[in-house]
PDB file of C-alpha atoms in Angstrom:
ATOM      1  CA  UNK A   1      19.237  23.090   6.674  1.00 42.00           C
ATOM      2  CA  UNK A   2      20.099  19.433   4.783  1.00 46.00           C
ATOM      3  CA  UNK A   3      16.280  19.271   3.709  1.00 50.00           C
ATOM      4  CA  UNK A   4      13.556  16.435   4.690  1.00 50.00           C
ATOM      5  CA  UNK A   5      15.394  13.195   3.055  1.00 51.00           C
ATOM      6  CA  UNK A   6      18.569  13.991   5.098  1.00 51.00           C
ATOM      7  CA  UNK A   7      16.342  13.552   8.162  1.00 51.00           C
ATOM      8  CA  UNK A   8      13.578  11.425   7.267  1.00 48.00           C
ATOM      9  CA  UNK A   9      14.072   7.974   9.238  1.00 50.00           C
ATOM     10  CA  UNK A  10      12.607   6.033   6.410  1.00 55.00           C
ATOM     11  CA  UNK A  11      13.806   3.317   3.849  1.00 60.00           C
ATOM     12  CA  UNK A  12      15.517   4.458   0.847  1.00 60.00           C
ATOM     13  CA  UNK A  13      12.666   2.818  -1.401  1.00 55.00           C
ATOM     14  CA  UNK A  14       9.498   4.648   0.517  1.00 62.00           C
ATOM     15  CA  UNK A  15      12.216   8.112   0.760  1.00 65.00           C
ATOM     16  CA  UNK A  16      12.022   8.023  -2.674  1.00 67.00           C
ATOM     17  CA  UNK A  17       8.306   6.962  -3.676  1.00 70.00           C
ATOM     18  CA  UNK A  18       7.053  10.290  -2.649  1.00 71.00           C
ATOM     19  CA  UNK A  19      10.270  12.380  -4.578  1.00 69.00           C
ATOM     20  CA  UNK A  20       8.391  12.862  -8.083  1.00 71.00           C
ATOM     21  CA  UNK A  21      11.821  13.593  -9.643  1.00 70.00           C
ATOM     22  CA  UNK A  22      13.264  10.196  -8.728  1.00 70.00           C
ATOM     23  CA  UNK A  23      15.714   8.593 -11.159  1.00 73.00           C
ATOM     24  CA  UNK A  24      14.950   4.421 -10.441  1.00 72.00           C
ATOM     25  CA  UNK A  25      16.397   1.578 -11.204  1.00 73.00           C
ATOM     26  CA  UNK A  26      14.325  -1.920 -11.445  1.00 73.00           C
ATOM     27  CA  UNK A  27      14.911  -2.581  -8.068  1.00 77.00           C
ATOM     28  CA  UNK A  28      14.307   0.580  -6.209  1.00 79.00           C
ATOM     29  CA  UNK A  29      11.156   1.434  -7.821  1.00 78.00           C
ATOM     30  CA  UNK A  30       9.891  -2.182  -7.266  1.00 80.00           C
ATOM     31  CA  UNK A  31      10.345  -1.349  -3.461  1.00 82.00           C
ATOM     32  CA  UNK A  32       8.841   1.803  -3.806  1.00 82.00           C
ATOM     33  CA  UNK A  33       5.299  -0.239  -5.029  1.00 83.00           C
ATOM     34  CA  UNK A  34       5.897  -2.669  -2.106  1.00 87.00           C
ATOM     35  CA  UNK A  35       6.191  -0.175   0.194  1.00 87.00           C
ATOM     36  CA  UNK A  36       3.238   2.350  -0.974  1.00 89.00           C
ATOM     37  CA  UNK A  37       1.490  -1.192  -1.299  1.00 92.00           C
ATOM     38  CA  UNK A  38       2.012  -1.336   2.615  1.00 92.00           C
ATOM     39  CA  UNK A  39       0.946   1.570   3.586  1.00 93.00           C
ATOM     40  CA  UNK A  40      -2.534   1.304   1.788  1.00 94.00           C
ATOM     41  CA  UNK A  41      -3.284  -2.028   3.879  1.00 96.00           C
ATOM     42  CA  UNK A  42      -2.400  -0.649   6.954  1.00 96.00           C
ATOM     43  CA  UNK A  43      -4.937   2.503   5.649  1.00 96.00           C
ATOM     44  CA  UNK A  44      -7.906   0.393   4.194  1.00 96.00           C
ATOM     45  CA  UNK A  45      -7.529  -2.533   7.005  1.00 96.00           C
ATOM     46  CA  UNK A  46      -8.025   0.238   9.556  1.00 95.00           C
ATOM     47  CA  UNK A  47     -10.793   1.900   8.110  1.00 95.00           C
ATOM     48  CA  UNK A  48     -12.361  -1.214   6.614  1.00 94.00           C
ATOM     49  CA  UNK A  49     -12.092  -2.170  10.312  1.00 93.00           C
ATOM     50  CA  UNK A  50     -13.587   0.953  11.710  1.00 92.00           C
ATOM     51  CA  UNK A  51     -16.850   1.392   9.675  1.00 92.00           C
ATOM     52  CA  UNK A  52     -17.305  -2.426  10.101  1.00 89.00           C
ATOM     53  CA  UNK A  53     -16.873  -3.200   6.324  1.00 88.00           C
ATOM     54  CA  UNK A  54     -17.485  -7.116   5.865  1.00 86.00           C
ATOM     55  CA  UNK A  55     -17.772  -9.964   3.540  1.00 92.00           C
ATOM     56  CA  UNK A  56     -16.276 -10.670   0.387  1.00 95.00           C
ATOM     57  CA  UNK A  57     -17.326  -7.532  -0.949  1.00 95.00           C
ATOM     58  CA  UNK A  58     -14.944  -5.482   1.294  1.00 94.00           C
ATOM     59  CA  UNK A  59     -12.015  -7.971  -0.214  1.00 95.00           C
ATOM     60  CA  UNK A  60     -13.285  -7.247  -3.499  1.00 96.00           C
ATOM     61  CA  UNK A  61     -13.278  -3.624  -3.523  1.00 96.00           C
ATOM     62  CA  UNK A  62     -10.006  -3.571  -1.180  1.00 95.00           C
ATOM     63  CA  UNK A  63      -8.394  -5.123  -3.723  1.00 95.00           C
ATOM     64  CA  UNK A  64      -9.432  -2.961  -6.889  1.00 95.00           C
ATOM     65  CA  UNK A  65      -8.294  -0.189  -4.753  1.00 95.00           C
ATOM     66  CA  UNK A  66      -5.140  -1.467  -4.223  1.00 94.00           C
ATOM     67  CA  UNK A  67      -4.616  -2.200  -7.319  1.00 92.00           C
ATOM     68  CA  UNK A  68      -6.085   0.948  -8.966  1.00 93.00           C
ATOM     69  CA  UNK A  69      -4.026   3.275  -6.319  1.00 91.00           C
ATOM     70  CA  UNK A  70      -0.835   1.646  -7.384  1.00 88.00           C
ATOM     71  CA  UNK A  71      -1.643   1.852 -11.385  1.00 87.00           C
ATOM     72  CA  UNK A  72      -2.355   5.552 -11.064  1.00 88.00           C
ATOM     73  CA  UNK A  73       0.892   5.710  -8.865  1.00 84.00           C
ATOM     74  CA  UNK A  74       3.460   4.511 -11.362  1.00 80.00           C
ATOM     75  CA  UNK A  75       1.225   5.947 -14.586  1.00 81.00           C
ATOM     76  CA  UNK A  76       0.280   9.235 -13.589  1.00 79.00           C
ATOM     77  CA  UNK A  77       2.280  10.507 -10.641  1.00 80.00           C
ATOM     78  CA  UNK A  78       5.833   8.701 -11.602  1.00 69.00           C
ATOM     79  CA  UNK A  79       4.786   8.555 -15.372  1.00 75.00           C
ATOM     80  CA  UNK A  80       7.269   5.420 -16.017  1.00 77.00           C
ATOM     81  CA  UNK A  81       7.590   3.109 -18.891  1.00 71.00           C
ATOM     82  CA  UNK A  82       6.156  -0.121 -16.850  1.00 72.00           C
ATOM     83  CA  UNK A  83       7.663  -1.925 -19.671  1.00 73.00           C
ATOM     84  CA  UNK A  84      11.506  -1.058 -18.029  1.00 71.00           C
ATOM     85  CA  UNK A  85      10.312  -2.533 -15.092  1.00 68.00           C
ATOM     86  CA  UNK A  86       8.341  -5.409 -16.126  1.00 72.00           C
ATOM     87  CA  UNK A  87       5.021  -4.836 -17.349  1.00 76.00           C
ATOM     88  CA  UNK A  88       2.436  -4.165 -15.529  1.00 76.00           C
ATOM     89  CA  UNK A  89       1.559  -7.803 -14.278  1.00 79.00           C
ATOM     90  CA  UNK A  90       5.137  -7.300 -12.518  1.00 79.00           C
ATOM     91  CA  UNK A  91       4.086  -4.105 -10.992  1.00 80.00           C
ATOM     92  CA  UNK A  92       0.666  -5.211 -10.281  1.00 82.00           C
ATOM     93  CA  UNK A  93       1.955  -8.645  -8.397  1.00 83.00           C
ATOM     94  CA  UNK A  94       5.092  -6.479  -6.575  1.00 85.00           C
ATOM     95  CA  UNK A  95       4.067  -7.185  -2.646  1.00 83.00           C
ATOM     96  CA  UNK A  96       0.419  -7.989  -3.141  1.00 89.00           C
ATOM     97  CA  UNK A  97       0.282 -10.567  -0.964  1.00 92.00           C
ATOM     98  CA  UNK A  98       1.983  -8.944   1.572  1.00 93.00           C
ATOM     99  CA  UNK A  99       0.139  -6.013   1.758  1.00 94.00           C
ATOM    100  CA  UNK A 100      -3.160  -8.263   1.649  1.00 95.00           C
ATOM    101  CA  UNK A 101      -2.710 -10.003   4.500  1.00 96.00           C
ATOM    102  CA  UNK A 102      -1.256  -6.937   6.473  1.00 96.00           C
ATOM    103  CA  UNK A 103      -4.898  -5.437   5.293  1.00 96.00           C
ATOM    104  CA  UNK A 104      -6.381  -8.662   6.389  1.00 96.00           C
ATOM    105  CA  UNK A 105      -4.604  -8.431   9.636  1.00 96.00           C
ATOM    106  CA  UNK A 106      -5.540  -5.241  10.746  1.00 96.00           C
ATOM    107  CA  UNK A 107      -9.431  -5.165   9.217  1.00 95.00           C
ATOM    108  CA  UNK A 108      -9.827  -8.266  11.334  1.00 94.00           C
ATOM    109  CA  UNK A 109      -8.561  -6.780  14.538  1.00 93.00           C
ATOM    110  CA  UNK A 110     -10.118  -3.551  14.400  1.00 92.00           C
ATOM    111  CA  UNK A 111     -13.324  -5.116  13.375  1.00 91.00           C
ATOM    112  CA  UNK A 112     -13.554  -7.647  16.123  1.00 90.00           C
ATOM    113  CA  UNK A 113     -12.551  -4.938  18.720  1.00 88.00           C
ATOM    114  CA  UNK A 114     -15.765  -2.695  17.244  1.00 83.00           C
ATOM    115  CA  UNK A 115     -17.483  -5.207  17.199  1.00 80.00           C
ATOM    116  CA  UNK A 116     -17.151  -7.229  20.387  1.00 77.00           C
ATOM    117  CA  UNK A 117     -15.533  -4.749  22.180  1.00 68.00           C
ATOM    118  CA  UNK A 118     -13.007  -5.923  25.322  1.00 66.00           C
ATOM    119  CA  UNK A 119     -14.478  -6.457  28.547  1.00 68.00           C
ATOM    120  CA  UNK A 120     -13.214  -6.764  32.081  1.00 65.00           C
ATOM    121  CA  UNK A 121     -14.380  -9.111  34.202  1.00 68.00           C
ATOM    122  CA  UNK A 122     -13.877  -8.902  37.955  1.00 58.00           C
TER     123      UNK A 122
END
């Protein structure tokens, strides 16, 4: 058997993000955020979406979780020097917006479906 990264279909940077024992350079670990980043707006839009979570305070506290999830990422799990990979402003910023609007994207949609669910007319 070649072992799960031989056969798992994903990109190199989210392969690694989840191998504890990765040796990164700048630019591979700063994909690994993006990607991680990604995956907790598709996560939080959903459920924001599904328990009907609304307002500004939903942004708010989407965003301190985002935030939060990635600092204990590269600090506790990964336990990098931020510093070799730019601080943590450059960590913190690393697909934000990107991962915002995917989060924005999918709260909206699920929300409106829950809300005003589809109807057929005839």
């Amino acid at each position: 058997s070649s072992g799960i990264n031989a056969e798992w279909p994903l990109r190199p940077g989210l392969r690694m993000a989840f191998n504890k024992n990765t040796d990164w350079d700048k630019d591979e670990f700063l994909d690994s955020v993006y990607w991680i980043r990604q995956i907790i707006a598709v996560v939080f839009g959903v459920l924001w979406g599904v328990i009907k979570f609304k307002g500004l305070l939903g942004i708010m506290v989407y965003i301190i979780i985002n935030l939060g999830l990635i600092f204990l990422y590269y600090t506790s799990y990964h336990e990098i020097d931020e510093e070799e990979y730019g601080g943590h402003g450059e960590l913190a910023k690393e697909g934000l917006l990107t991962s915002f609007s995917l989060f924005l994207v999918f709260w909206i949609i699920l929300y409106t479906l829950y809300v005003q669910p589809l109807s057929v007319t005839s």
